[in-house]
CSV table of C-alpha atoms in Angstrom, one decimal:
chain,number,residue,atom,x,y,z
A,1,MET,CA,132.6,278.3,249.7
A,2,THR,CA,132.1,274.9,248.0
A,3,ASP,CA,129.8,274.4,245.0
A,4,SER,CA,127.5,272.3,247.3
A,5,SER,CA,127.2,275.3,249.8
A,6,LEU,CA,126.2,277.6,246.9
A,7,SER,CA,123.5,275.3,245.8
A,8,HIS,CA,121.8,275.4,249.1
A,9,GLY,CA,122.1,279.2,249.8
A,10,PRO,CA,121.2,280.7,253.1
A,11,ASP,CA,118.8,278.9,255.4
A,12,THR,CA,115.7,281.0,255.6
A,13,THR,CA,113.8,278.9,258.1
A,14,THR,CA,114.8,280.9,261.1
A,15,ASP,CA,113.2,284.4,261.6
A,16,THR,CA,114.4,286.5,264.4
A,17,ASP,CA,113.0,289.9,263.3
A,18,THR,CA,111.6,290.6,266.7
A,19,ALA,CA,111.8,293.7,268.9
A,20,LEU,CA,114.4,293.4,271.6
A,21,GLU,CA,115.0,295.3,274.8
A,22,VAL,CA,117.7,298.0,274.5
A,23,ARG,CA,120.2,298.1,277.3
A,24,PRO,CA,119.9,301.1,279.7
A,25,ASP,CA,123.4,302.5,279.3
A,26,ALA,CA,126.8,301.8,278.0
A,27,ALA,CA,128.3,300.8,281.4
A,28,ALA,CA,125.5,298.3,282.0
A,29,GLU,CA,126.0,297.0,278.4
A,30,PHE,CA,129.6,296.4,278.9
A,31,ASP,CA,128.9,294.6,282.1
A,32,ARG,CA,126.4,292.4,280.2
A,33,GLN,CA,128.9,291.5,277.7
A,34,VAL,CA,131.4,290.4,280.3
A,35,ARG,CA,128.8,288.4,282.1
A,36,THR,CA,127.9,286.6,278.9
A,37,LEU,CA,131.5,285.7,278.2
A,38,LEU,CA,131.9,284.4,281.8
A,39,ALA,CA,128.8,282.3,281.6
A,40,LEU,CA,130.1,280.8,278.2
A,41,GLY,CA,133.4,279.7,279.8
A,42,TYR,CA,135.7,282.2,278.2
A,43,PRO,CA,137.9,282.4,281.4
A,44,ALA,CA,138.7,278.7,281.1
A,45,LEU,CA,139.4,278.9,277.5
A,46,SER,CA,142.0,281.6,278.2
A,47,GLY,CA,143.5,279.7,281.2
A,48,ARG,CA,142.2,282.3,283.7
A,49,SER,CA,139.8,282.3,286.6
A,50,PRO,CA,136.6,284.2,286.3
A,51,GLU,CA,138.2,286.9,288.5
A,52,GLN,CA,141.2,287.1,286.5
A,53,PHE,CA,139.3,287.3,283.2
A,54,ALA,CA,137.1,290.1,284.5
A,55,ALA,CA,140.2,292.0,285.6
A,56,LEU,CA,141.7,291.5,282.1
A,57,VAL,CA,138.8,293.2,280.4
A,58,ALA,CA,138.0,295.8,283.0
A,59,PRO,CA,140.2,298.5,281.6
A,60,LEU,CA,138.1,298.6,278.5
A,61,ARG,CA,135.0,299.6,280.3
A,62,ALA,CA,135.8,303.3,280.5
A,63,GLU,CA,136.5,303.5,276.8
A,64,ALA,CA,133.2,301.7,276.1
A,65,VAL,CA,131.4,304.2,278.1
A,66,ALA,CA,133.3,307.2,276.6
A,67,ARG,CA,132.7,306.2,273.1
A,68,ALA,CA,129.1,304.9,273.3
A,69,GLY,CA,127.6,307.2,275.9
A,70,SER,CA,124.2,306.6,277.6
A,71,ALA,CA,122.4,307.9,274.5
A,72,ALA,CA,123.4,304.9,272.6
A,73,TYR,CA,121.1,302.7,274.8
A,74,PRO,CA,117.9,304.6,275.4
A,75,ALA,CA,115.8,303.4,278.4
A,76,GLY,CA,112.8,301.3,278.0
A,77,PRO,CA,111.8,298.6,275.4
A,78,ALA,CA,112.9,299.1,271.8
A,79,GLY,CA,110.7,299.2,268.9
A,80,PRO,CA,111.5,297.1,265.8
A,81,GLU,CA,113.1,300.1,264.2
A,82,THR,CA,115.8,300.4,266.8
A,83,ALA,CA,116.7,296.8,267.4
A,84,PRO,CA,120.1,295.5,266.1
A,85,THR,CA,118.1,293.0,264.1
A,86,VAL,CA,116.8,295.8,261.9
A,87,THR,CA,119.5,298.5,262.2
A,88,GLY,CA,122.5,296.1,262.0
A,89,ARG,CA,124.5,298.5,264.1
A,90,VAL,CA,126.1,298.0,267.5
A,91,PRO,CA,128.0,300.8,269.4
A,92,PHE,CA,130.8,298.5,270.7
A,93,VAL,CA,131.7,294.8,271.1
A,94,LEU,CA,134.1,293.2,273.6
A,95,VAL,CA,136.5,291.0,271.6
A,96,VAL,CA,138.6,288.1,272.9
A,97,GLY,CA,141.4,287.2,270.4
A,98,ARG,CA,142.3,283.7,269.2
A,99,ALA,CA,145.4,283.6,271.3
A,100,LEU,CA,143.2,283.4,274.3
A,101,ALA,CA,140.1,281.8,272.8
A,102,PRO,CA,140.6,279.7,269.6
A,103,VAL,CA,138.1,280.2,266.8
A,104,GLU,CA,137.5,276.3,266.9
A,105,ARG,CA,136.4,276.6,270.5
A,106,THR,CA,134.4,279.9,270.3
A,107,MET,CA,132.3,279.2,267.1
A,108,PRO,CA,130.4,276.3,268.8
A,109,LEU,CA,129.5,278.7,271.7
A,110,THR,CA,127.4,280.8,269.3
A,111,THR,CA,123.7,280.4,268.6
A,112,LEU,CA,121.0,282.2,266.7
A,113,HIS,CA,118.8,284.5,268.7
A,114,GLY,CA,116.1,282.2,270.3
A,115,GLY,CA,117.9,279.2,268.9
A,116,ARG,CA,119.6,276.2,270.5
A,117,LEU,CA,121.9,274.7,267.9
A,118,PRO,CA,125.6,275.6,268.3
A,119,GLY,CA,127.4,277.4,265.6
A,120,PHE,CA,129.9,275.4,263.5
A,121,VAL,CA,132.8,275.7,261.1
A,122,ASP,CA,132.1,274.7,257.5
A,123,ARG,CA,134.0,271.6,256.4
A,124,SER,CA,135.2,273.7,253.4
A,125,PHE,CA,137.9,274.9,255.7
A,126,GLU,CA,140.7,272.3,255.2
A,127,PRO,CA,142.3,271.1,258.5
A,128,GLY,CA,144.6,273.8,259.8
A,129,SER,CA,143.4,276.5,257.4
A,130,LEU,CA,141.7,278.6,260.0
A,131,GLU,CA,145.1,279.5,261.6
A,132,ARG,CA,146.1,280.9,258.2
A,133,PHE,CA,143.3,283.4,258.1
A,134,LEU,CA,145.1,286.3,259.9
A,135,ALA,CA,144.1,289.9,260.4
A,136,THR,CA,145.0,292.3,257.6
A,137,GLU,CA,147.3,295.2,258.4
A,138,GLU,CA,144.3,297.5,258.5
A,139,ALA,CA,142.2,295.4,260.8
A,140,ARG,CA,145.0,294.2,263.1
A,141,PRO,CA,143.8,294.1,266.7
A,142,PRO,CA,145.5,296.7,269.0
A,143,GLY,CA,147.2,296.0,272.3
A,144,ARG,CA,149.1,292.9,273.7
A,145,ASP,CA,146.5,291.5,276.2
A,146,GLY,CA,144.5,289.7,273.6
A,147,VAL,CA,141.4,291.6,274.2
A,148,HIS,CA,140.1,294.8,272.6
A,149,LEU,CA,137.0,296.9,272.0
A,150,LEU,CA,135.5,297.1,268.5
A,151,CYS,CA,133.5,300.3,268.1
A,152,GLU,CA,130.9,301.6,265.7
A,153,VAL,CA,130.1,298.2,264.3
A,154,GLU,CA,127.9,297.7,261.2
A,155,ARG,CA,126.5,294.4,259.8
A,156,GLY,CA,126.8,295.9,256.3
A,157,GLU,CA,123.7,294.6,254.6
A,158,GLU,CA,123.9,297.5,252.2
A,159,PHE,CA,126.7,295.3,250.5
A,160,CYS,CA,124.4,292.4,249.9
A,161,GLY,CA,124.7,291.6,246.2
A,162,VAL,CA,127.9,293.5,245.9
A,163,VAL,CA,131.3,291.8,245.0
A,164,PRO,CA,133.2,291.3,248.2
A,165,GLY,CA,136.2,292.9,246.8
A,166,ASP,CA,134.4,296.1,245.8
A,167,ALA,CA,132.6,296.1,249.2
A,168,MET,CA,136.0,296.1,251.0
A,169,ALA,CA,137.1,299.0,248.8
A,170,THR,CA,134.1,301.0,249.7
A,171,VAL,CA,134.6,300.3,253.4
A,172,ALA,CA,138.2,301.5,253.2
A,173,GLU,CA,137.2,304.7,251.4
A,174,ARG,CA,134.9,305.4,254.3
A,175,GLY,CA,137.8,305.2,256.7
A,176,ARG,CA,136.4,302.0,258.2
A,177,THR,CA,137.8,298.4,258.3
A,178,PRO,CA,136.2,295.0,257.7
A,179,LEU,CA,135.9,292.7,260.7
A,180,THR,CA,138.2,289.8,261.4
A,181,LEU,CA,137.2,286.2,262.3
A,182,GLU,CA,137.5,286.8,266.0
A,183,GLU,CA,135.4,290.1,265.8
A,184,GLY,CA,132.7,288.5,263.8
A,185,ILE,CA,132.3,285.7,266.2
A,186,ALA,CA,132.3,288.2,269.1
A,187,LEU,CA,129.6,290.2,267.5
A,188,LEU,CA,127.5,287.1,267.0
A,189,THR,CA,128.2,285.7,270.5
A,190,LEU,CA,127.2,289.0,272.3
A,191,PHE,CA,124.5,290.0,269.8
A,192,PRO,CA,122.9,286.8,268.3
A,193,GLU,CA,120.1,288.9,266.9
A,194,ILE,CA,122.5,290.4,264.4
A,195,LEU,CA,122.5,287.4,262.3
A,196,VAL,CA,119.3,287.1,260.3
A,197,LYS,CA,118.1,285.5,257.1
A,198,ASN,CA,119.3,287.5,254.0
A,199,LYS,CA,121.4,289.8,256.2
A,200,CYS,CA,124.5,287.7,256.8
A,201,PHE,CA,128.0,289.1,256.5
A,202,SER,CA,131.5,288.6,255.3
A,203,LEU,CA,134.6,289.1,257.6
A,204,GLY,CA,137.0,290.7,255.1
A,205,GLY,CA,139.4,291.7,257.9
A,206,SER,CA,140.9,288.1,258.0
A,207,ARG,CA,142.6,286.7,254.9
A,208,CYS,CA,145.0,283.9,254.1
A,209,GLY,CA,146.7,285.1,250.9
A,210,ASP,CA,144.1,283.7,248.5
A,211,ARG,CA,140.7,284.8,247.1
A,212,ARG,CA,138.8,283.4,250.0
A,213,VAL,CA,136.8,285.8,252.3
A,214,PRO,CA,135.4,284.4,255.6
A,215,ALA,CA,131.7,284.9,256.3
A,216,LEU,CA,129.0,284.1,258.9
A,217,TRP,CA,125.6,282.9,257.7
A,218,ILE,CA,122.8,280.6,258.7
A,219,SER,CA,122.8,276.9,257.7
A,220,LYS,CA,120.7,274.1,259.2
A,221,ARG,CA,119.1,276.5,261.8
A,222,ALA,CA,122.6,277.5,263.3
A,223,PRO,CA,125.3,280.0,262.7
A,224,LYS,CA,127.9,278.8,260.3
A,225,LEU,CA,131.4,280.1,259.6
A,226,GLY,CA,132.3,279.6,256.1
A,227,TRP,CA,133.9,281.5,253.1
A,228,CYS,CA,133.1,282.9,249.7
A,229,TRP,CA,135.3,284.0,246.8
A,230,GLU,CA,136.1,287.7,246.8
A,231,GLY,CA,134.8,288.1,243.3
A,232,ASN,CA,131.4,286.3,243.9
A,233,PRO,CA,128.5,288.5,245.2
A,234,HIS,CA,125.6,286.9,247.1
A,235,THR,CA,122.3,288.6,247.6
A,236,TRP,CA,122.2,287.5,251.3
A,237,LEU,CA,125.7,288.4,252.2
A,238,GLY,CA,127.0,291.8,253.1
A,239,MET,CA,130.3,293.1,254.5
A,240,ALA,CA,130.5,293.8,258.3
A,241,SER,CA,132.8,296.7,259.3
A,242,ALA,CA,134.0,298.8,262.3
A,243,GLY,CA,134.9,302.4,262.8
A,244,ALA,CA,137.6,301.9,265.3
A,245,ARG,CA,139.4,299.5,267.7
A,246,HIS,CA,140.8,300.2,271.2
A,247,ALA,CA,142.8,298.3,273.6
């Protein structure tokens, strides 16, 4: 993160703390995520037809249902205490890797919940640097098809104000792993309500060999992909993590 970014801090003008409808069951939720990616043009990004893309991700549906179960999505409207906005938890997220959908192409497809402005990559990423932020060994995506299921996802606001390096150590002690760049963008794409003021999150599962830790936060009323130093805590920036990955 640059000094100028630090001086501005998070944008607190957008408030998405509203109750959202909870999806009826895990199977329907998986289908919703697929439809969202189809509507956003992910098949074209991956060089596939909509039918080919749907076939590519279809094998993950059974695992999503098995891991989440229908109890993860109770029927009826959700109260504010159960919405992802408040809980910061999502049972599973369908992730498309950068080999199929480059970060530079997918980040502009994100928006805030109820917003219209596209997400963007901060200019503090020098040209070509995003390619150097690779998944750590612990967070390496499984499988060979370029898609996987991210399970038991937490936004990690409990780590707001904690040094990122310490937050990542705590996540590891719990048997969990930080999210990668692609996983963070997938979470934001499929659950825009997860990114709210003062509850933004770092993506410690992607590193480039230096002290920078990628992060997603709100700037100029839009999602922003930037980075912060691993030794600098921020009161509005936690550490997102997952319990498992499946391909």
